[in-house]
CSV table of C-alpha atoms in Angstrom, one decimal:
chain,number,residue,atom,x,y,z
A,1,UNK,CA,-33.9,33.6,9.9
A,2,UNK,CA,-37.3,35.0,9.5
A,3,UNK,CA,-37.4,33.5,5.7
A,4,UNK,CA,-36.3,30.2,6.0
A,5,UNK,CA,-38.3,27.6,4.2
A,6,UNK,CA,-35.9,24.4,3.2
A,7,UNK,CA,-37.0,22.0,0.6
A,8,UNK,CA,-38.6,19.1,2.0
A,9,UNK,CA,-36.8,15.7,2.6
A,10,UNK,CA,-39.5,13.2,2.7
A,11,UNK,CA,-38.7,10.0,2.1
A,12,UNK,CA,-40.6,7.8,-0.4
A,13,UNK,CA,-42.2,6.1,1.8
A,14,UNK,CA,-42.7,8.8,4.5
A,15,UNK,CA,-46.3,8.5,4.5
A,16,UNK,CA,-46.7,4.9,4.3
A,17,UNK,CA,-44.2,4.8,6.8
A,18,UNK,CA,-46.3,6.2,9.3
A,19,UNK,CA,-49.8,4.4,8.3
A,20,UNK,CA,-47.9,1.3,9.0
A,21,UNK,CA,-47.0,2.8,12.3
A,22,UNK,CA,-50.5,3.8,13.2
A,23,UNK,CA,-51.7,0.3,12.3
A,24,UNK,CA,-49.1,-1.2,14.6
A,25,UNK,CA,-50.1,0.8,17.4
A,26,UNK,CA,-54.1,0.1,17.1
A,27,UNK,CA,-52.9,-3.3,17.3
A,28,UNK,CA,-52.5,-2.2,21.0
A,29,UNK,CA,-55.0,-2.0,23.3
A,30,UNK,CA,-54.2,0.9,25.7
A,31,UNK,CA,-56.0,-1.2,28.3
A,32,UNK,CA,-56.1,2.2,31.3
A,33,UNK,CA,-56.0,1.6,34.3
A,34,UNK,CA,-56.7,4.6,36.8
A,35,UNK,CA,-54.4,5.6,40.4
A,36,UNK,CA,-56.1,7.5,43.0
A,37,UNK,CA,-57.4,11.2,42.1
A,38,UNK,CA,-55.8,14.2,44.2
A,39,UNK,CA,-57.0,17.6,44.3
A,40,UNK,CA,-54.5,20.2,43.3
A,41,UNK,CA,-54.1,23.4,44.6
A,42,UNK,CA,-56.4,25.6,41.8
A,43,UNK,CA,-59.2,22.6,43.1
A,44,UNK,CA,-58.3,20.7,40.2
A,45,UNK,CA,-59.1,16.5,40.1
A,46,UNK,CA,-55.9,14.9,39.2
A,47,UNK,CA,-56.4,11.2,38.2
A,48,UNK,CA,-52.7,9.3,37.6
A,49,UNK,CA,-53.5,6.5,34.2
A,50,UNK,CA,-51.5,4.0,32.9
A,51,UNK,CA,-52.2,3.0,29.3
A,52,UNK,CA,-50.1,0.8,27.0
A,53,UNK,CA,-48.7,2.7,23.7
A,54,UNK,CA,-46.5,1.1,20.9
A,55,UNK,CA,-45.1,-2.5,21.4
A,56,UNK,CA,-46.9,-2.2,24.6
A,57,UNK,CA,-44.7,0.2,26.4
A,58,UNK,CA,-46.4,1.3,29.8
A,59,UNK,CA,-47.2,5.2,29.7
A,60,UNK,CA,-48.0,7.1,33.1
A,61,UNK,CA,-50.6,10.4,32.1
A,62,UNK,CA,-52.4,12.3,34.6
A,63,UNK,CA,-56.2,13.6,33.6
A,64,UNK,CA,-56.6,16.7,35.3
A,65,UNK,CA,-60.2,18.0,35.1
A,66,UNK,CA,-60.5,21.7,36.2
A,67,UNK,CA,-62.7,23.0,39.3
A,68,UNK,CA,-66.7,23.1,39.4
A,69,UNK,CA,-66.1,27.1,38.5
A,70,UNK,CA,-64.1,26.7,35.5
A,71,UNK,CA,-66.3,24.3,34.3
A,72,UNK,CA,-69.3,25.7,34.5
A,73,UNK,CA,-67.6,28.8,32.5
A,74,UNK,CA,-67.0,26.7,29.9
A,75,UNK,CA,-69.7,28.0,26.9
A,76,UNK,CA,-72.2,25.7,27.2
A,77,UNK,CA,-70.6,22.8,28.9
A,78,UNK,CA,-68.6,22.0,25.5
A,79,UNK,CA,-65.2,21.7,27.4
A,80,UNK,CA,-62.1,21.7,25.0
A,81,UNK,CA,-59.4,18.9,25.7
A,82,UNK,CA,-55.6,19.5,25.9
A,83,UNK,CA,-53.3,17.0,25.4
A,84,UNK,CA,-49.6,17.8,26.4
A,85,UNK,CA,-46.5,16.5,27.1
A,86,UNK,CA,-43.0,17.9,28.8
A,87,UNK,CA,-39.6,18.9,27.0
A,88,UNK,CA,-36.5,17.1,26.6
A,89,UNK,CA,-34.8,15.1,29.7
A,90,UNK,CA,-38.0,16.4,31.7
A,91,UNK,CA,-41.1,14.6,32.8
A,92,UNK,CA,-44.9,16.0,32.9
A,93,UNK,CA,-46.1,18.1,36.5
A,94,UNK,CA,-49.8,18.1,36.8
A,95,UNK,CA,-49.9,20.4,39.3
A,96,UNK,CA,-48.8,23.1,37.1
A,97,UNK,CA,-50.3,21.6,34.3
A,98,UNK,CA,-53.4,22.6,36.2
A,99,UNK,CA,-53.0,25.9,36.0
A,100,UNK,CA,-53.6,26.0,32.4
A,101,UNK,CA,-56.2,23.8,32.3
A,102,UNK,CA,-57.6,26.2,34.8
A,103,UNK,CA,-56.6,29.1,32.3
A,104,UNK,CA,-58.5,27.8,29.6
A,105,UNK,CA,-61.3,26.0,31.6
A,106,UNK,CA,-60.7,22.8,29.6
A,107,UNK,CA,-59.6,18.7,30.7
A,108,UNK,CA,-55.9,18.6,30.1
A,109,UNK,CA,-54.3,15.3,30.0
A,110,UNK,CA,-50.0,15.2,30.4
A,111,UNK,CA,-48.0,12.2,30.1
A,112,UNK,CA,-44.3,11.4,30.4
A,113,UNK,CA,-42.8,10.2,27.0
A,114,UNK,CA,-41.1,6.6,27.3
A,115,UNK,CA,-37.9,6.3,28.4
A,116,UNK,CA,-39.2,9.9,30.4
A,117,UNK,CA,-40.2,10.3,34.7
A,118,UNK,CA,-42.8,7.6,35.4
A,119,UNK,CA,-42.8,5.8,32.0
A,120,UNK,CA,-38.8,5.7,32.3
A,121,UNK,CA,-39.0,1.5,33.0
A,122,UNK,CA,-40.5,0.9,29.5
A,123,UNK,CA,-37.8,1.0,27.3
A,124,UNK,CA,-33.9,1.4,27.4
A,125,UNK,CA,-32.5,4.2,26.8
A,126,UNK,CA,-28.7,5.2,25.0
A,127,UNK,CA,-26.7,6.2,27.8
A,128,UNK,CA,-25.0,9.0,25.2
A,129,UNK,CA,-28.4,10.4,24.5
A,130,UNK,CA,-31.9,9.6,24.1
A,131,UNK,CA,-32.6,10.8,20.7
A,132,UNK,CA,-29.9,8.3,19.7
A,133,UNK,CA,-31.6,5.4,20.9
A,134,UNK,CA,-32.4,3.2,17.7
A,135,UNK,CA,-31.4,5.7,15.6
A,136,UNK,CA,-30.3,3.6,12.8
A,137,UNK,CA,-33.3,2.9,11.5
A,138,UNK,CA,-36.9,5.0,11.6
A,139,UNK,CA,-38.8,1.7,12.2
A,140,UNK,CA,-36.3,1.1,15.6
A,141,UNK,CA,-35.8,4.8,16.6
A,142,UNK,CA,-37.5,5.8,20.4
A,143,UNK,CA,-38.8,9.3,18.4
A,144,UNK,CA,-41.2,6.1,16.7
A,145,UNK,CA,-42.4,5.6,20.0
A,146,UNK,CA,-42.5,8.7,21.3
A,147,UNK,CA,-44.9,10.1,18.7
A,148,UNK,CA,-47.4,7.0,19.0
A,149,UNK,CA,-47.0,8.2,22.9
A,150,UNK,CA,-49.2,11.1,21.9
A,151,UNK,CA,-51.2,9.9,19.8
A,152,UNK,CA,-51.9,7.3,22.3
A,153,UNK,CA,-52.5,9.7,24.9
A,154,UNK,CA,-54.7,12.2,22.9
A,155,UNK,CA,-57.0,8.7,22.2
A,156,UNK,CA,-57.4,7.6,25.9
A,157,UNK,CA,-58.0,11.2,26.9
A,158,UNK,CA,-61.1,11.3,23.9
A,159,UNK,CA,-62.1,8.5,25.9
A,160,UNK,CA,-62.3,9.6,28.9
A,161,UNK,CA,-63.3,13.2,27.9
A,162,UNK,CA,-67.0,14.2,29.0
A,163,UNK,CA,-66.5,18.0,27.5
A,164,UNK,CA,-67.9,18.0,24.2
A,165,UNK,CA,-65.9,20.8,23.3
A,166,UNK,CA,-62.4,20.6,20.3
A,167,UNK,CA,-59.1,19.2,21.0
A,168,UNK,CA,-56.1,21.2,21.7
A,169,UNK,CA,-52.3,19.4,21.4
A,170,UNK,CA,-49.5,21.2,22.9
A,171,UNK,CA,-45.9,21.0,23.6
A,172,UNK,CA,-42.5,22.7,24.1
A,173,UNK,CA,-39.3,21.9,22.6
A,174,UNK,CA,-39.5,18.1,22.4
A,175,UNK,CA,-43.1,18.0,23.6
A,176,UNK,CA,-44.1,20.7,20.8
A,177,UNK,CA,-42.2,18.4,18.0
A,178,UNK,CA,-44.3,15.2,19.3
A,179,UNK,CA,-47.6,17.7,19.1
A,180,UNK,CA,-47.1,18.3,15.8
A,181,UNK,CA,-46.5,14.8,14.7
A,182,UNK,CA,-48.8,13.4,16.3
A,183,UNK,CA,-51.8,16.0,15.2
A,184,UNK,CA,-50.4,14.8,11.5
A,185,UNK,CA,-50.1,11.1,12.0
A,186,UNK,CA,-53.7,11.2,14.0
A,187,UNK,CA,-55.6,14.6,12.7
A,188,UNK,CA,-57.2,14.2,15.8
A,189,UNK,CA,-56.0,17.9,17.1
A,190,UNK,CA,-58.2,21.3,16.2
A,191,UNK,CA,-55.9,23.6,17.5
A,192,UNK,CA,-51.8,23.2,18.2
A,193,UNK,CA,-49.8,25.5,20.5
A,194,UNK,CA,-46.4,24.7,20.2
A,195,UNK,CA,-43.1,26.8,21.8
A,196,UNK,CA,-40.0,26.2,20.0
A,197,UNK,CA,-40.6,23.0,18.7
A,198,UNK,CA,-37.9,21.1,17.7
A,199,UNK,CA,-36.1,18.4,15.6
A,200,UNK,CA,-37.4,20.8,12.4
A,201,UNK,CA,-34.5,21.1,9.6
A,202,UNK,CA,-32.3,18.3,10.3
A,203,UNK,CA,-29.5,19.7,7.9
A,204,UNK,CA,-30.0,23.0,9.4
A,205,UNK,CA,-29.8,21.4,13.3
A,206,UNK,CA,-26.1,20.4,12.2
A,207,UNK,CA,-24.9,23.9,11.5
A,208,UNK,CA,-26.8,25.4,13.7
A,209,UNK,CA,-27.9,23.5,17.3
A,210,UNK,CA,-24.9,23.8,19.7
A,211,UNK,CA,-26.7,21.7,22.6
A,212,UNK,CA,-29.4,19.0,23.6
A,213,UNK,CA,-30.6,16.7,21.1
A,214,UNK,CA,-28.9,18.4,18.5
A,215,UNK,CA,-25.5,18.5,20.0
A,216,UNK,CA,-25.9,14.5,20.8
A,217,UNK,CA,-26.3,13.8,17.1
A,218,UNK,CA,-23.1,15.9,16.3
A,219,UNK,CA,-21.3,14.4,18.7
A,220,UNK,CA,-22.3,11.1,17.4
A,221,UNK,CA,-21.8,12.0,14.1
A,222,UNK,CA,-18.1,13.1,15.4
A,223,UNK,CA,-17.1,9.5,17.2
A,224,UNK,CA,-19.2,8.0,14.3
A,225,UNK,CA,-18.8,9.8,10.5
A,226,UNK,CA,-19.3,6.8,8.1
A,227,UNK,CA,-22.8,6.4,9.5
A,228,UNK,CA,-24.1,9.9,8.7
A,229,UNK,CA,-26.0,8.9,5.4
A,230,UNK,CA,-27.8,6.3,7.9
A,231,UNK,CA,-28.5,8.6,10.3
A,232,UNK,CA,-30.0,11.6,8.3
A,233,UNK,CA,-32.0,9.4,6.4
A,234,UNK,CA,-33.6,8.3,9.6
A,235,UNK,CA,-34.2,11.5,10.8
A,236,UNK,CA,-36.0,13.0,7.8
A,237,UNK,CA,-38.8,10.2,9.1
A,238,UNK,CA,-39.2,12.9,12.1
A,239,UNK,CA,-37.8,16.1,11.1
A,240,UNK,CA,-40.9,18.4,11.7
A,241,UNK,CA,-40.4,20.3,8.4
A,242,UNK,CA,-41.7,17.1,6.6
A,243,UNK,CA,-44.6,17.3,8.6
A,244,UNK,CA,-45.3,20.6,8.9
A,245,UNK,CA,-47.5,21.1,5.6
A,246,UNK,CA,-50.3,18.3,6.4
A,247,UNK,CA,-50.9,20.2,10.3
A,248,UNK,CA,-54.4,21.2,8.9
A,249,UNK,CA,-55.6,23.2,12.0
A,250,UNK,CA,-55.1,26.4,12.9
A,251,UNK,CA,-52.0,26.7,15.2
A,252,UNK,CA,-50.1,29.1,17.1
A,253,UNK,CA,-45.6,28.5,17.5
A,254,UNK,CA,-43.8,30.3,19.4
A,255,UNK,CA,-39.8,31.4,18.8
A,256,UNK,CA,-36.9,32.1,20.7
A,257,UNK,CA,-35.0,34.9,18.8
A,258,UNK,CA,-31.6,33.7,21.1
A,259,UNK,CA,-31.9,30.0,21.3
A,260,UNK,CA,-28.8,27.2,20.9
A,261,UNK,CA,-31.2,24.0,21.6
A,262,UNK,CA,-33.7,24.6,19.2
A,263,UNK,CA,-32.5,27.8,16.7
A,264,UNK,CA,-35.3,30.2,15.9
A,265,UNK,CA,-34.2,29.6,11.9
A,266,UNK,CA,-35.4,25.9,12.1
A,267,UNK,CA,-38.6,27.0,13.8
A,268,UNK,CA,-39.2,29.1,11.3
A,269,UNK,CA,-38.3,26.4,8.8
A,270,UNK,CA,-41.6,24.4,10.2
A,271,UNK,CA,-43.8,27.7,10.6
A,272,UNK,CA,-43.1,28.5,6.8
A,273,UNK,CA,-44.0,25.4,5.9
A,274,UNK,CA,-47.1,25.0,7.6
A,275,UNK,CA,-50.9,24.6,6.1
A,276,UNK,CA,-52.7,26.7,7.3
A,277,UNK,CA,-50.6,29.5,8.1
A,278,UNK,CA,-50.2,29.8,11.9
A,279,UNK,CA,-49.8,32.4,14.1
A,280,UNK,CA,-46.2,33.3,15.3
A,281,UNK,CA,-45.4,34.6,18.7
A,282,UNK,CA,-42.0,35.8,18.7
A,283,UNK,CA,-40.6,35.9,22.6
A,284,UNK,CA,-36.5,36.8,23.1
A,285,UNK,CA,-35.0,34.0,24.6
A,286,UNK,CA,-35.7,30.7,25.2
A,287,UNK,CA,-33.5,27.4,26.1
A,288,UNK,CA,-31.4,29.9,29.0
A,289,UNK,CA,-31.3,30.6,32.3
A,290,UNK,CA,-31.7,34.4,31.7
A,291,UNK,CA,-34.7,36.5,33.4
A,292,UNK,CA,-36.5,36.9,29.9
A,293,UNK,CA,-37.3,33.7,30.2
A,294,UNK,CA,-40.4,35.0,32.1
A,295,UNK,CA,-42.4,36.4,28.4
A,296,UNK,CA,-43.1,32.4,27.9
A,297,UNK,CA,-46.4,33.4,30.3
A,298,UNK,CA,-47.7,35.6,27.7
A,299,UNK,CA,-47.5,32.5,24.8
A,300,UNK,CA,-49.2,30.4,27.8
A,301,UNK,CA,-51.6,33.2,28.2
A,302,UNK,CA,-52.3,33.5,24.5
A,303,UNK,CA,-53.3,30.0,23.6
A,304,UNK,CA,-55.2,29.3,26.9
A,305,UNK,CA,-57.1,32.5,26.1
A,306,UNK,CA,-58.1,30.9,22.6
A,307,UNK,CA,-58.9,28.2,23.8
A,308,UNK,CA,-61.2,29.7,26.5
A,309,UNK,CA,-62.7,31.5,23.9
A,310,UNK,CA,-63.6,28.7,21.8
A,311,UNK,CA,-61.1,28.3,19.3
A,312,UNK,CA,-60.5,25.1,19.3
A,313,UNK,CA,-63.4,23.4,17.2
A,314,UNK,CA,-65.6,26.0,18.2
A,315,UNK,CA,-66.3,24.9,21.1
């Protein structure tokens, strides 16, 4: 498990692939356009934006800015930004989200990922799954979209980012796969924290993933066999592993040593691959309903902590 490093499957045009995606979506203007600001519990400002991401899908973030106190902790005013988004079949909650930006003393930006909570209306979605939305081709598939989501995001909260400070991407599951992407197709990110992040070793997720987005492809795949040369070949567009070497930051994943959404063996399989070398945080379950569930606060507390300490951009 611990070892597992598969060869990569990039396709030919893997990179070109996603240059011509990041040209399509600065052909977008993100065009914000701000709700009213709440006050969350910790005395966090909560601002709801809209923005536009790619082929103008509308995208509903909240910019949560942490309390005068946390602020004013922050070494010399050079505030670090984070830029996270929620797991599979979820949706973003700034009010929690709040909490870490509290943590870490640093403006935290969430959104929900099309087809996801308050950006559900932009797009349709496969009633059988989401990850099988437009899955026949890279240039159609919602994981497209959902990775320009991000990178989107991470660009309207640089804009409206007074900090100073480095930029943090984050994610778990589904939202830790998009972090990673999205910190390769942009580079925009100085430090990732991503838990079990996901869609990493497609040929491994077919032996080994016996529920959520994996189990939709199988059961797919079963109903649908002839089309599993079209389908892996669109997947190696996003499978993590492909990415994983061109991170460039320093980065801290977390594993689930018991996990049958996203296996620990295909986390590893991105960890092993990545440049530089990140740290690995091994916790014992995660994807269950069971009580150890509860160690996921000490990854939380580990990468707020280095972020409040400055490690991302040294700020």
């Amino acid at each position: 498990m611990r070892a597992a490093r598969p060869p990569l499957t990039r396709p030919d045009d893997f990179f070109a692939f996603w240059s011509g995606t990041r040209d399509a979506l600065a052909r977008t203007p993100a065009t914000p356009r701000f709700g009213i600001p709440v006050t969350s519990p910790e005395g966090a400002r909560v601002l709801p934006v809209r923005f536009a991401s790619l082929g103008g899908c509308d995208i509903q973030g909240f910019l949560v800015t942490p309390d005068a106190a946390a602020r004013d902790s922050a070494r010399a005013g050079r505030r670090a930004l984070v830029v996270t988004t929620h797991g599979y079949n979820s949706q973003c909650n700034p009010v929690l989200e709040a909490r870490h930006a509290a943590a870490c003393g640093a403006d935290l930006l969430c959104f929900d990922v099309r087809g996801f909570g308050l950006s559900r209306g932009g797009c349709a979605i496969d009633p059988r799954g989401y990850v099988l939305t437009g899955l026949a081709d890279p240039r159609t598939s919602i994981l497209r979209g959902a990775v320009c989501d991000f990178v989107r995001a991470a660009e309207v909260a640089r804009l409206l980012h007074a900090g100073g400070g480095g930029t943090v991407f984050h994610g778990r599951s589904f939202g830790g796969s998009l972090a990673l992407m999205a910190q390769v197709v942009s580079g925009a990110a100085d430090y990732l924290a991503v838990a079990v992040p996901t869609f990493g070793w497609a040929a491994g997720r077919r032996r080994l993933a016996r529920a959520g987005s994996g189990q939709e492809i199988n059961d797919h795949l079963a109903r649908h066999p002839s089309e599993e040369g079209a389908v892996m070949r669109t997947l190696a567009y996003f499978d993590t592993v492909n990415f994983a070497d061109r991170v460039g930051c320093r980065a801290l994943v977390g594993v689930g040593l018991h996990d049958e959404v996203v296996p620990p063996a295909t986390v590893y399989a991105i960890a092993n691959h990545m440049v530089p070398r990140p740290e690995v945080m091994e916790l014992p379950v995660s994807h269950t309903e069971d009580v150890e569930e509860r160690h996921w606060v000490q990854f939380d507390s580990r990468w707020t902590a280095a972020v409040a300490a400055g490690l991302a951009g040294g700020a």
